[in-house]
PDB file of C-alpha atoms in Angstrom:
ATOM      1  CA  UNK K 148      17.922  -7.534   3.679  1.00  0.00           C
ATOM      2  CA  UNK K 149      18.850  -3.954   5.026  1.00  0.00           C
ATOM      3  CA  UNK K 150      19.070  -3.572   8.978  1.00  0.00           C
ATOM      4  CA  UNK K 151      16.412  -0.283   8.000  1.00  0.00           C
ATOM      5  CA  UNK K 152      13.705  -2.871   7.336  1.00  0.00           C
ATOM      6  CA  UNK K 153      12.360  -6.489   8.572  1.00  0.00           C
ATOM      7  CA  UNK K 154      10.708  -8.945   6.982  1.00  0.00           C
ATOM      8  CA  UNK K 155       7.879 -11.827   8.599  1.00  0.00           C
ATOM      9  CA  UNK K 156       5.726 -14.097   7.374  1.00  0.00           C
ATOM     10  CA  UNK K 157       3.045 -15.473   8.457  1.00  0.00           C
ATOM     11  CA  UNK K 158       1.313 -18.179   6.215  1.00  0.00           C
ATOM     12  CA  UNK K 159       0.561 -15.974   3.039  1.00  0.00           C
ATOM     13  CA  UNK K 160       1.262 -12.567   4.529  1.00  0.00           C
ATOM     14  CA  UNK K 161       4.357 -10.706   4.636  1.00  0.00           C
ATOM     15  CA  UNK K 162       4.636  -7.996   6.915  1.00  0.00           C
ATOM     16  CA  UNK K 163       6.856  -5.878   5.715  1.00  0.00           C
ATOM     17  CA  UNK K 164       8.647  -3.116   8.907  1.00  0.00           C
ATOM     18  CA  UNK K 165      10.310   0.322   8.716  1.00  0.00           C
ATOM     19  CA  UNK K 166      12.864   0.208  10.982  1.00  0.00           C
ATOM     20  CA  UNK K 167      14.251   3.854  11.612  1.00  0.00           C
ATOM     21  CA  UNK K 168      12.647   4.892  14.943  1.00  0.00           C
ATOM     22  CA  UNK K 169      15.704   7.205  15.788  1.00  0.00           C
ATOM     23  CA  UNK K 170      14.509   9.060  13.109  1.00  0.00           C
ATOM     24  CA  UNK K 171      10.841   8.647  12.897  1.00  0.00           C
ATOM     25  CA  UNK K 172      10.959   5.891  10.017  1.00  0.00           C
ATOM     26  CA  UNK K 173      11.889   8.671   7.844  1.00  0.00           C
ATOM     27  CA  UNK K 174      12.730   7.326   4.496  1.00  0.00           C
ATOM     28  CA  UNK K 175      16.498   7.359   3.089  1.00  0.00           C
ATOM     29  CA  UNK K 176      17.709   5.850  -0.298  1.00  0.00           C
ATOM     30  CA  UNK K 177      18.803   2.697   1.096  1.00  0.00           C
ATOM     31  CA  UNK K 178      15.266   2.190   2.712  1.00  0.00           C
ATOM     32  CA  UNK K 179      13.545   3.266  -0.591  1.00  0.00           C
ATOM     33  CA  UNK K 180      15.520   0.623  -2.721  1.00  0.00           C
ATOM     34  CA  UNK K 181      15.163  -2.100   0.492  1.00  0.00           C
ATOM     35  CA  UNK K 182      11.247  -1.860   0.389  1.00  0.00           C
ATOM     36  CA  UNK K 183      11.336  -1.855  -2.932  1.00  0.00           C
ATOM     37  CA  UNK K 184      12.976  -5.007  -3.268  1.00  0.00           C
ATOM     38  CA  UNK K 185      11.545  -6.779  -0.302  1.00  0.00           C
ATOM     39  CA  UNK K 186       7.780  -6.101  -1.667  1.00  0.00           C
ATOM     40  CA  UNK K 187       8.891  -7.653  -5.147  1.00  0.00           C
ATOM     41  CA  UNK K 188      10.343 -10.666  -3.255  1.00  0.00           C
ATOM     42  CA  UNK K 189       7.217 -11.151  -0.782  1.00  0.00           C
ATOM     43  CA  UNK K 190       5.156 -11.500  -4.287  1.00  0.00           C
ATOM     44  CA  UNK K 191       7.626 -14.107  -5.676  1.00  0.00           C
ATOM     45  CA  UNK K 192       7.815 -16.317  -2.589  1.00  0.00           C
ATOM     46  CA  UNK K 193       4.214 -16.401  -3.262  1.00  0.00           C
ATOM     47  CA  UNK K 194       2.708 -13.676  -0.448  1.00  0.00           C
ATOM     48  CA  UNK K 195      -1.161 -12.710  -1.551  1.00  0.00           C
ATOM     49  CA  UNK K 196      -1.319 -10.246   1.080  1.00  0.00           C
ATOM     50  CA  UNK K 197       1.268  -7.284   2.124  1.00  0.00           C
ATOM     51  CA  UNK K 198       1.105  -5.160   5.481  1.00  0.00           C
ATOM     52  CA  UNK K 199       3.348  -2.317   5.279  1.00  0.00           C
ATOM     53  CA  UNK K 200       4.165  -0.319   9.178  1.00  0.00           C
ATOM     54  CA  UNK K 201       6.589   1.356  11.452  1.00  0.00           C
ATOM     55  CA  UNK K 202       8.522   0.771  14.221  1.00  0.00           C
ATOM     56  CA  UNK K 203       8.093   2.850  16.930  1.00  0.00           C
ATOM     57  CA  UNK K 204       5.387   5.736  17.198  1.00  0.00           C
ATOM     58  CA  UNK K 205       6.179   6.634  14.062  1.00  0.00           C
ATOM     59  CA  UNK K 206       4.451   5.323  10.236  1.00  0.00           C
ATOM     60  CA  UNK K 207       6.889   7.312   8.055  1.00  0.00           C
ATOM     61  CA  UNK K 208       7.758  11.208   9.302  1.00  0.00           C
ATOM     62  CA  UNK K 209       8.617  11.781   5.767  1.00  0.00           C
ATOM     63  CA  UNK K 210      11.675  11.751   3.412  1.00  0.00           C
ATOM     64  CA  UNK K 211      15.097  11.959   5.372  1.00  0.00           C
ATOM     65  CA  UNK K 212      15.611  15.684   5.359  1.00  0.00           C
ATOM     66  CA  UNK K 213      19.798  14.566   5.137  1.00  0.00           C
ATOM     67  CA  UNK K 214      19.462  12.759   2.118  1.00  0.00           C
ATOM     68  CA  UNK K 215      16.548  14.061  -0.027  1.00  0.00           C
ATOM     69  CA  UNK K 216      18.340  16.493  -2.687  1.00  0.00           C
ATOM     70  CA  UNK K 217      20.188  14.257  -5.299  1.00  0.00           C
ATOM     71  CA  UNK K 218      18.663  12.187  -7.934  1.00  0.00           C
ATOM     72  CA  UNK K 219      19.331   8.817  -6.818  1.00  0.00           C
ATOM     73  CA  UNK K 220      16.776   9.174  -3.875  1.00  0.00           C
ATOM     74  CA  UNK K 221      13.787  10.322  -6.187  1.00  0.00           C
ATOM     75  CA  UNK K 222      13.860   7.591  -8.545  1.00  0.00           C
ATOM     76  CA  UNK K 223      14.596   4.985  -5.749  1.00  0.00           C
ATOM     77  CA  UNK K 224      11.065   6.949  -3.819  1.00  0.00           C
ATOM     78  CA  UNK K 225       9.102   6.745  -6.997  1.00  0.00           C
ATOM     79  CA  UNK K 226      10.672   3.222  -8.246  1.00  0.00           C
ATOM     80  CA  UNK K 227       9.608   1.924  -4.641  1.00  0.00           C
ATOM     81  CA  UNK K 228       5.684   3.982  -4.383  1.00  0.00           C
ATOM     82  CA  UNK K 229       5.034   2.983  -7.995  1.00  0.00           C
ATOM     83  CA  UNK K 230       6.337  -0.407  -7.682  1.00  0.00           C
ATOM     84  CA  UNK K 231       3.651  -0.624  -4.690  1.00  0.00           C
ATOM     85  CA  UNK K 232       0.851   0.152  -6.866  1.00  0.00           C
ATOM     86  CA  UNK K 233       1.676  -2.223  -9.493  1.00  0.00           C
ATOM     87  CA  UNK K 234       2.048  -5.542  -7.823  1.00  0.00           C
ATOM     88  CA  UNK K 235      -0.628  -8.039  -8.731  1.00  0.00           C
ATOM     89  CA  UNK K 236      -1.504  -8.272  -4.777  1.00  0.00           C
ATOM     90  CA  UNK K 237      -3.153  -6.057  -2.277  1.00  0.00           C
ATOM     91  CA  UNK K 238      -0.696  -3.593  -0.217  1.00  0.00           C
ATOM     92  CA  UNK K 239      -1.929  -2.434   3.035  1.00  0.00           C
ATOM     93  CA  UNK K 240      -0.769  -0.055   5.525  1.00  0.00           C
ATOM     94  CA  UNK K 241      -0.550  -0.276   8.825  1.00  0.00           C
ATOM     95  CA  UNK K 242      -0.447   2.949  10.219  1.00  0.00           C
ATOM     96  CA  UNK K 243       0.895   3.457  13.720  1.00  0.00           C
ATOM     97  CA  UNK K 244       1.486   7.114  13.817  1.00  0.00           C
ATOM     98  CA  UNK K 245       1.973  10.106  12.053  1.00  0.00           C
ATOM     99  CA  UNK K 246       2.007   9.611   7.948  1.00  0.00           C
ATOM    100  CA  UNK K 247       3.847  13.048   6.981  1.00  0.00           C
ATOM    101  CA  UNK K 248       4.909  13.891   3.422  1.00  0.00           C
ATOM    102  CA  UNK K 249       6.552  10.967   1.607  1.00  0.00           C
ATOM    103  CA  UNK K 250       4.904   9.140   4.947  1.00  0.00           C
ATOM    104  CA  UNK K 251       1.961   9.865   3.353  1.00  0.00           C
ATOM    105  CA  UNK K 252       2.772   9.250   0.045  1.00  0.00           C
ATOM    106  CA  UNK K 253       3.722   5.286   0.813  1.00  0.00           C
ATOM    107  CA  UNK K 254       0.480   4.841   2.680  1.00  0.00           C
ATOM    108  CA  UNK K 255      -1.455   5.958  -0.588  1.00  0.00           C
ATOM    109  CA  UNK K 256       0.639   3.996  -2.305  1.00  0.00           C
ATOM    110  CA  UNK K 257      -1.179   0.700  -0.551  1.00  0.00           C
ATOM    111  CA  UNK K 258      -3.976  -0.269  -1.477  1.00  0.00           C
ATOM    112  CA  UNK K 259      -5.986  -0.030   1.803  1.00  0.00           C
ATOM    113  CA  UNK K 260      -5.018   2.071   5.183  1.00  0.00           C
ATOM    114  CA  UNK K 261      -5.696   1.023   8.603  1.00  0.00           C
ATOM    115  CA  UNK K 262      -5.385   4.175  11.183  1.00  0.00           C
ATOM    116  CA  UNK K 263      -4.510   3.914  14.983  1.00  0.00           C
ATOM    117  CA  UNK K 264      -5.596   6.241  17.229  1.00  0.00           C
ATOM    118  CA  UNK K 265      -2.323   8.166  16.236  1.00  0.00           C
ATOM    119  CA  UNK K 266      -2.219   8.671  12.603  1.00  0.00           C
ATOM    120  CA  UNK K 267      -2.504  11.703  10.435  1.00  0.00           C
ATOM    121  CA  UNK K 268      -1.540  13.076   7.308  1.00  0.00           C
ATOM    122  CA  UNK K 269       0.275  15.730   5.678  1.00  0.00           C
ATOM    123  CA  UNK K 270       1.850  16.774   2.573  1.00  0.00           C
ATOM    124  CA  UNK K 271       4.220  19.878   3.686  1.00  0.00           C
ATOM    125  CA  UNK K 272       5.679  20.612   0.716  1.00  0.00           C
ATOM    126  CA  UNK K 273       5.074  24.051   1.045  1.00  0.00           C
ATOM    127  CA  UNK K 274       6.842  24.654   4.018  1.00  0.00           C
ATOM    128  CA  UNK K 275      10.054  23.436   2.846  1.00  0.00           C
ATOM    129  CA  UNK K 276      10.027  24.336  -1.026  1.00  0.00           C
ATOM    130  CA  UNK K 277       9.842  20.887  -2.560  1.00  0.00           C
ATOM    131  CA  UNK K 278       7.610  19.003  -4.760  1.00  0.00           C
ATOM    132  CA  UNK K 279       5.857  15.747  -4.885  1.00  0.00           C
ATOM    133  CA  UNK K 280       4.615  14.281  -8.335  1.00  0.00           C
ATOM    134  CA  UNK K 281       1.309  14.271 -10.302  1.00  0.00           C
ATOM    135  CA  UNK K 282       0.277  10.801  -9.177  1.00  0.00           C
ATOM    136  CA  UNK K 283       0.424  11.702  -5.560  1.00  0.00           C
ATOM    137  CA  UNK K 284      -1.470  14.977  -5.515  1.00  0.00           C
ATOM    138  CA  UNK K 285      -3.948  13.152  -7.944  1.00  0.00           C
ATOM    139  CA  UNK K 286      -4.313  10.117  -5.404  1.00  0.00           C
ATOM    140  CA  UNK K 287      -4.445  12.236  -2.807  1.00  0.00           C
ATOM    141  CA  UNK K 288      -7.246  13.847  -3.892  1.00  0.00           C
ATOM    142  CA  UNK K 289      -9.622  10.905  -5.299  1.00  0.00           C
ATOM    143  CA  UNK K 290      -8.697   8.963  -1.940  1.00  0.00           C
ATOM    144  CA  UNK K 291      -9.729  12.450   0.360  1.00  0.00           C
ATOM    145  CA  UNK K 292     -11.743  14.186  -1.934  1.00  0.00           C
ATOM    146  CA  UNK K 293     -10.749  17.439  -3.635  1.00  0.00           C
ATOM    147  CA  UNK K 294     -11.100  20.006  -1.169  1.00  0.00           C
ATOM    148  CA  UNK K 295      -9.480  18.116   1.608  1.00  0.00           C
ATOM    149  CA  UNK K 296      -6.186  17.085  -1.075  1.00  0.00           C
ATOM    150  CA  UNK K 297      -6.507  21.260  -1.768  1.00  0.00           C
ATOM    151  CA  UNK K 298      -6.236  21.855   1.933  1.00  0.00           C
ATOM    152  CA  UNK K 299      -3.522  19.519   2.393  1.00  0.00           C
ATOM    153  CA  UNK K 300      -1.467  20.673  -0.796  1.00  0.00           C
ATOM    154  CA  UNK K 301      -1.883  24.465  -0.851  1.00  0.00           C
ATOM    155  CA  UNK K 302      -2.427  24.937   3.067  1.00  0.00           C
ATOM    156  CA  UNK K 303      -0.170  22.850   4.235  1.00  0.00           C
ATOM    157  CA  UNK K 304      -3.254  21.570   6.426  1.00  0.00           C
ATOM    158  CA  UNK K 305      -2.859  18.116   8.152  1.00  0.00           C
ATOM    159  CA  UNK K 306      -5.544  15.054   7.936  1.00  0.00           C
ATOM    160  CA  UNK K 307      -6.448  13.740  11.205  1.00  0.00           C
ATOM    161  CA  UNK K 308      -7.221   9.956  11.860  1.00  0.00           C
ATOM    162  CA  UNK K 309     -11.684  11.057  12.266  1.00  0.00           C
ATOM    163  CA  UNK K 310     -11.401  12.935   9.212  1.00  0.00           C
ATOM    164  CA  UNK K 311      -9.549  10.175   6.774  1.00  0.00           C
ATOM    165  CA  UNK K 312     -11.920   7.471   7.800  1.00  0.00           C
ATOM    166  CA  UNK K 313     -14.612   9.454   7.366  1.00  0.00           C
ATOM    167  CA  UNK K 314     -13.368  11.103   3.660  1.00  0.00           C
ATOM    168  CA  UNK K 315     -11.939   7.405   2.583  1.00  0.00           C
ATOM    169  CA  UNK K 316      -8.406   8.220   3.058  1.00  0.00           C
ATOM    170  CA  UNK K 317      -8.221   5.553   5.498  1.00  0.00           C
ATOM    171  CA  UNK K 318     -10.219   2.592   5.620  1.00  0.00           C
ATOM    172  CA  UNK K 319     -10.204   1.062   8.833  1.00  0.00           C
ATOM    173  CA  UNK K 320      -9.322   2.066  12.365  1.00  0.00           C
ATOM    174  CA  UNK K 321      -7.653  -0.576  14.185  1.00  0.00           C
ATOM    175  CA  UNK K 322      -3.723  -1.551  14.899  1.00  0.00           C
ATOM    176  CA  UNK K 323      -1.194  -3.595  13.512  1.00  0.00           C
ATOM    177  CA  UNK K 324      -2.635  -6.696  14.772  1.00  0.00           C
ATOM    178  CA  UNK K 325      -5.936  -5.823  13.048  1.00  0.00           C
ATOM    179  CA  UNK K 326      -4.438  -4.807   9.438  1.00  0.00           C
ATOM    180  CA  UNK K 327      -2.825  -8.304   9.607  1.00  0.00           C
ATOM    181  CA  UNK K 328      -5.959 -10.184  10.288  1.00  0.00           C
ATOM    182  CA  UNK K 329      -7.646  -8.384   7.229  1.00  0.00           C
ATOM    183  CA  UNK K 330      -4.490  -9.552   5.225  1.00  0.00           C
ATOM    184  CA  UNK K 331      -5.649 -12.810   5.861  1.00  0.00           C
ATOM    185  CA  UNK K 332      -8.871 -12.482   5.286  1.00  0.00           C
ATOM    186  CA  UNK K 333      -7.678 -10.803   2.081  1.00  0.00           C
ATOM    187  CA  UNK K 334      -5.800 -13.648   1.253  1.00  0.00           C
ATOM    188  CA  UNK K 335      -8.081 -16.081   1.188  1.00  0.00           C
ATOM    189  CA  UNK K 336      -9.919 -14.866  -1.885  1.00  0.00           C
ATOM    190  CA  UNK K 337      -9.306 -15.053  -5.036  1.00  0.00           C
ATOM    191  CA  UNK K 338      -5.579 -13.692  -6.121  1.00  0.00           C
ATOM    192  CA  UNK K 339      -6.438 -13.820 -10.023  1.00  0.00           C
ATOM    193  CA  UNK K 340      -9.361 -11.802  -9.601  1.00  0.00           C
ATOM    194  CA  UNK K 341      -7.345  -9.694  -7.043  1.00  0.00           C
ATOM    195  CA  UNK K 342      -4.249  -8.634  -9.304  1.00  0.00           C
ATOM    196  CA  UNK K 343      -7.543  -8.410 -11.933  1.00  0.00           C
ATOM    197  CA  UNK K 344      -9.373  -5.869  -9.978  1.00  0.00           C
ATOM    198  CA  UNK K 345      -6.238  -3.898  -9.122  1.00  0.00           C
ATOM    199  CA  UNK K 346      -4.336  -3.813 -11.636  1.00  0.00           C
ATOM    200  CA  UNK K 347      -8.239  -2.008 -13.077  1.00  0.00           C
ATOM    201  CA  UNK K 348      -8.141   0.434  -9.880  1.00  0.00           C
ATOM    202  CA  UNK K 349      -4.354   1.468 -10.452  1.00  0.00           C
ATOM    203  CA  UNK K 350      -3.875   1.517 -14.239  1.00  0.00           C
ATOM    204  CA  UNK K 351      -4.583   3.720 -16.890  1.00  0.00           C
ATOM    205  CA  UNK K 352      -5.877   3.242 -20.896  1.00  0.00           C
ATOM    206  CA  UNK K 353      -2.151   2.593 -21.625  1.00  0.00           C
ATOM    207  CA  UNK K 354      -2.918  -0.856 -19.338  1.00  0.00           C
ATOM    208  CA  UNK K 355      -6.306  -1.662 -21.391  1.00  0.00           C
ATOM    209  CA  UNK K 356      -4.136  -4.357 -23.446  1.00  0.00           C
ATOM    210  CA  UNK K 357      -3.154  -5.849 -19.954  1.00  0.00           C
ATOM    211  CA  UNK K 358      -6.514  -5.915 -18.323  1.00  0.00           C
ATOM    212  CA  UNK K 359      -8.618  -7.513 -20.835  1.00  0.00           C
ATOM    213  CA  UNK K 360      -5.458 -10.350 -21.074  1.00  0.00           C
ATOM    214  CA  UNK K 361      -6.185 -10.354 -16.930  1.00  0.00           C
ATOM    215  CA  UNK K 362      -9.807 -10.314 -17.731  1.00  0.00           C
ATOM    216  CA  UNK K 363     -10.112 -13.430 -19.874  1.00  0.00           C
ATOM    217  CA  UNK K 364      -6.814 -15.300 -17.686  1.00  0.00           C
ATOM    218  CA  UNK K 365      -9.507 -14.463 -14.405  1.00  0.00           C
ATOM    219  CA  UNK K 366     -13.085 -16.679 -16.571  1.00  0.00           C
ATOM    220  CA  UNK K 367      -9.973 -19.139 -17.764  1.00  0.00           C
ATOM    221  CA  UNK K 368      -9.121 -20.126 -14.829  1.00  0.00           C
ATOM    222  CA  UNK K 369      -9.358 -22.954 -12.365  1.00  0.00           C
ATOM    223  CA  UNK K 370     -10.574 -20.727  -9.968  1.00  0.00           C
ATOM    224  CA  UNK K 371     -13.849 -19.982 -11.192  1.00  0.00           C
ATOM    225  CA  UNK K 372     -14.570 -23.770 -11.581  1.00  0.00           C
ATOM    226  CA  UNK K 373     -13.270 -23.976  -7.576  1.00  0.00           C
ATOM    227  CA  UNK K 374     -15.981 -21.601  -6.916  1.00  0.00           C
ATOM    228  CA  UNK K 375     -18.448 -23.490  -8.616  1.00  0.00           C
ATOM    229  CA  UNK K 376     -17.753 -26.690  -7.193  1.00  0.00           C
ATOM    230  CA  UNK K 377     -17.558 -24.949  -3.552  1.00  0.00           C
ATOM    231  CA  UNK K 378     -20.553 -23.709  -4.091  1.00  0.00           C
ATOM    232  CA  UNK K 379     -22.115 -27.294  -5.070  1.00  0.00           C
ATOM    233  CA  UNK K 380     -20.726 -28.883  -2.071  1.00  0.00           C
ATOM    234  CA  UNK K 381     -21.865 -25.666   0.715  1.00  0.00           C
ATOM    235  CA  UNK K 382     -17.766 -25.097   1.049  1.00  0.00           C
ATOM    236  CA  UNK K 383     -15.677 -22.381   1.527  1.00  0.00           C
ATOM    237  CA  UNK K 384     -13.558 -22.320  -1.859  1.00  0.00           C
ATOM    238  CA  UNK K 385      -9.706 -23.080  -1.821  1.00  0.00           C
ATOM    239  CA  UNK K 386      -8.591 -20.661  -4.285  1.00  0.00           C
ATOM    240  CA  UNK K 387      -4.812 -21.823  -6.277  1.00  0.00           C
ATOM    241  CA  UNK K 388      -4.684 -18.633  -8.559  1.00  0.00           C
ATOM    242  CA  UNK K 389      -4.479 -20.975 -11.192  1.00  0.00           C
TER     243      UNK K 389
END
């Protein structure tokens, strides 16, 4: 595993930590293709739950301003943010500070958001010349809402922790300690009707194939009759994703 990022588990959560505080988490290739990787192996060891954070005071301040022209870094971001959105458990972020341009791009990329008193959000794209793709700006802006995503994307405007819980950018306010004890709660339930419902939320009518396989694995499985008999017997079910 790179020294950039650490990896901890805790029963079936992996927390997952950008380690770059000298530079504000900022994201480099090698920290692109080591999340990347460390995300896909958290899901094989058999993690149902994610947290993604930052060391320091820091979420992500961005893309590494050094490192950010060449090809190789833009298809290691994207691999790694579209990778995020396409494993079959929930992603969430834990974030600790400030959440600026490809900062804020990875915490969209989770599934859910929890803000400390620090975060915020921008997209400065603007003010340097570059460009992010259609997904983001398009997340962006169902996660905010329109206007704000407009704001943030053609004024260079910055989100505030108030304003993204209250327009649904972020979820939760709370800390690290708090976006890991939702990951457990998380994990708990049930994972095939987790990667079900996500893999619903995330894809598009090129997936339609996929979900209605997930669809009839989710009634199939053992699960459902786990539900059925916890229900009988006034218990909380034990779900296998089986």
């Amino acid at each position: 595993m790179s020294d950039l990022l650490t990896t901890a588990r805790d029963g079936d959560v992996v927390l997952l930590t950008l380690r770059r505080p000298d530079r504000r988490n900022a994201l480099n290739l090698e920290l692109c293709q080591a999340l990347h990787a460390a995300a896909a192996d958290a899901v094989e060891s058999g993690a149902r739950a994610i947290v993604v954070t930052g060391e320091g005071t820091a979420f992500c301040a961005g893309a590494d301003l050094d490192g950010v022209y060449g090809d190789a870094f833009i298809t290691a971001l994207y691999e790694m943010l579209h990778g995020l959105t396409r494993l079959p458990v929930p992603v969430i972020a834990a974030v600790n500070g400030p959440a600026i341009g490809a900062g804020t791009q990875l915490a969209i990329a989770c599934d859910l958001r929890v803000v400390d008193e620090r975060a915020r959000f921008a997209v400065p794209t603007a003010r340097n010349g570059m460009a992010v793709d259609a997904w983001t700006i398009r997340t962006l802006a169902e996660l905010a809402g329109s206007g704000r995503a407009r704001r943030v994307m053609l004024a260079a405007d910055t989100i505030d922790r108030d304003e993204a819980l209250s327009c649904g950018l972020a979820d939760r306010p709370g800390t690290l300690d708090d976006a890991i004890a939702w990951a457990h709660e998380i994990a708990r339930l049930a994972p095939l009707t987790l990667a079900h419902n996500k893999l619903v939320l995330n894809g598009t009518t090129a997936d339609d194939e996929r979900i209605a396989q997930s669809f009839a694995d989710v009634w199939a499985s053992e699960d459902v009759k786990e539900a059925a008999t916890a229900r009988a017997e006034k218990r909380e079910p034990i779900f296998r994703g089986h």
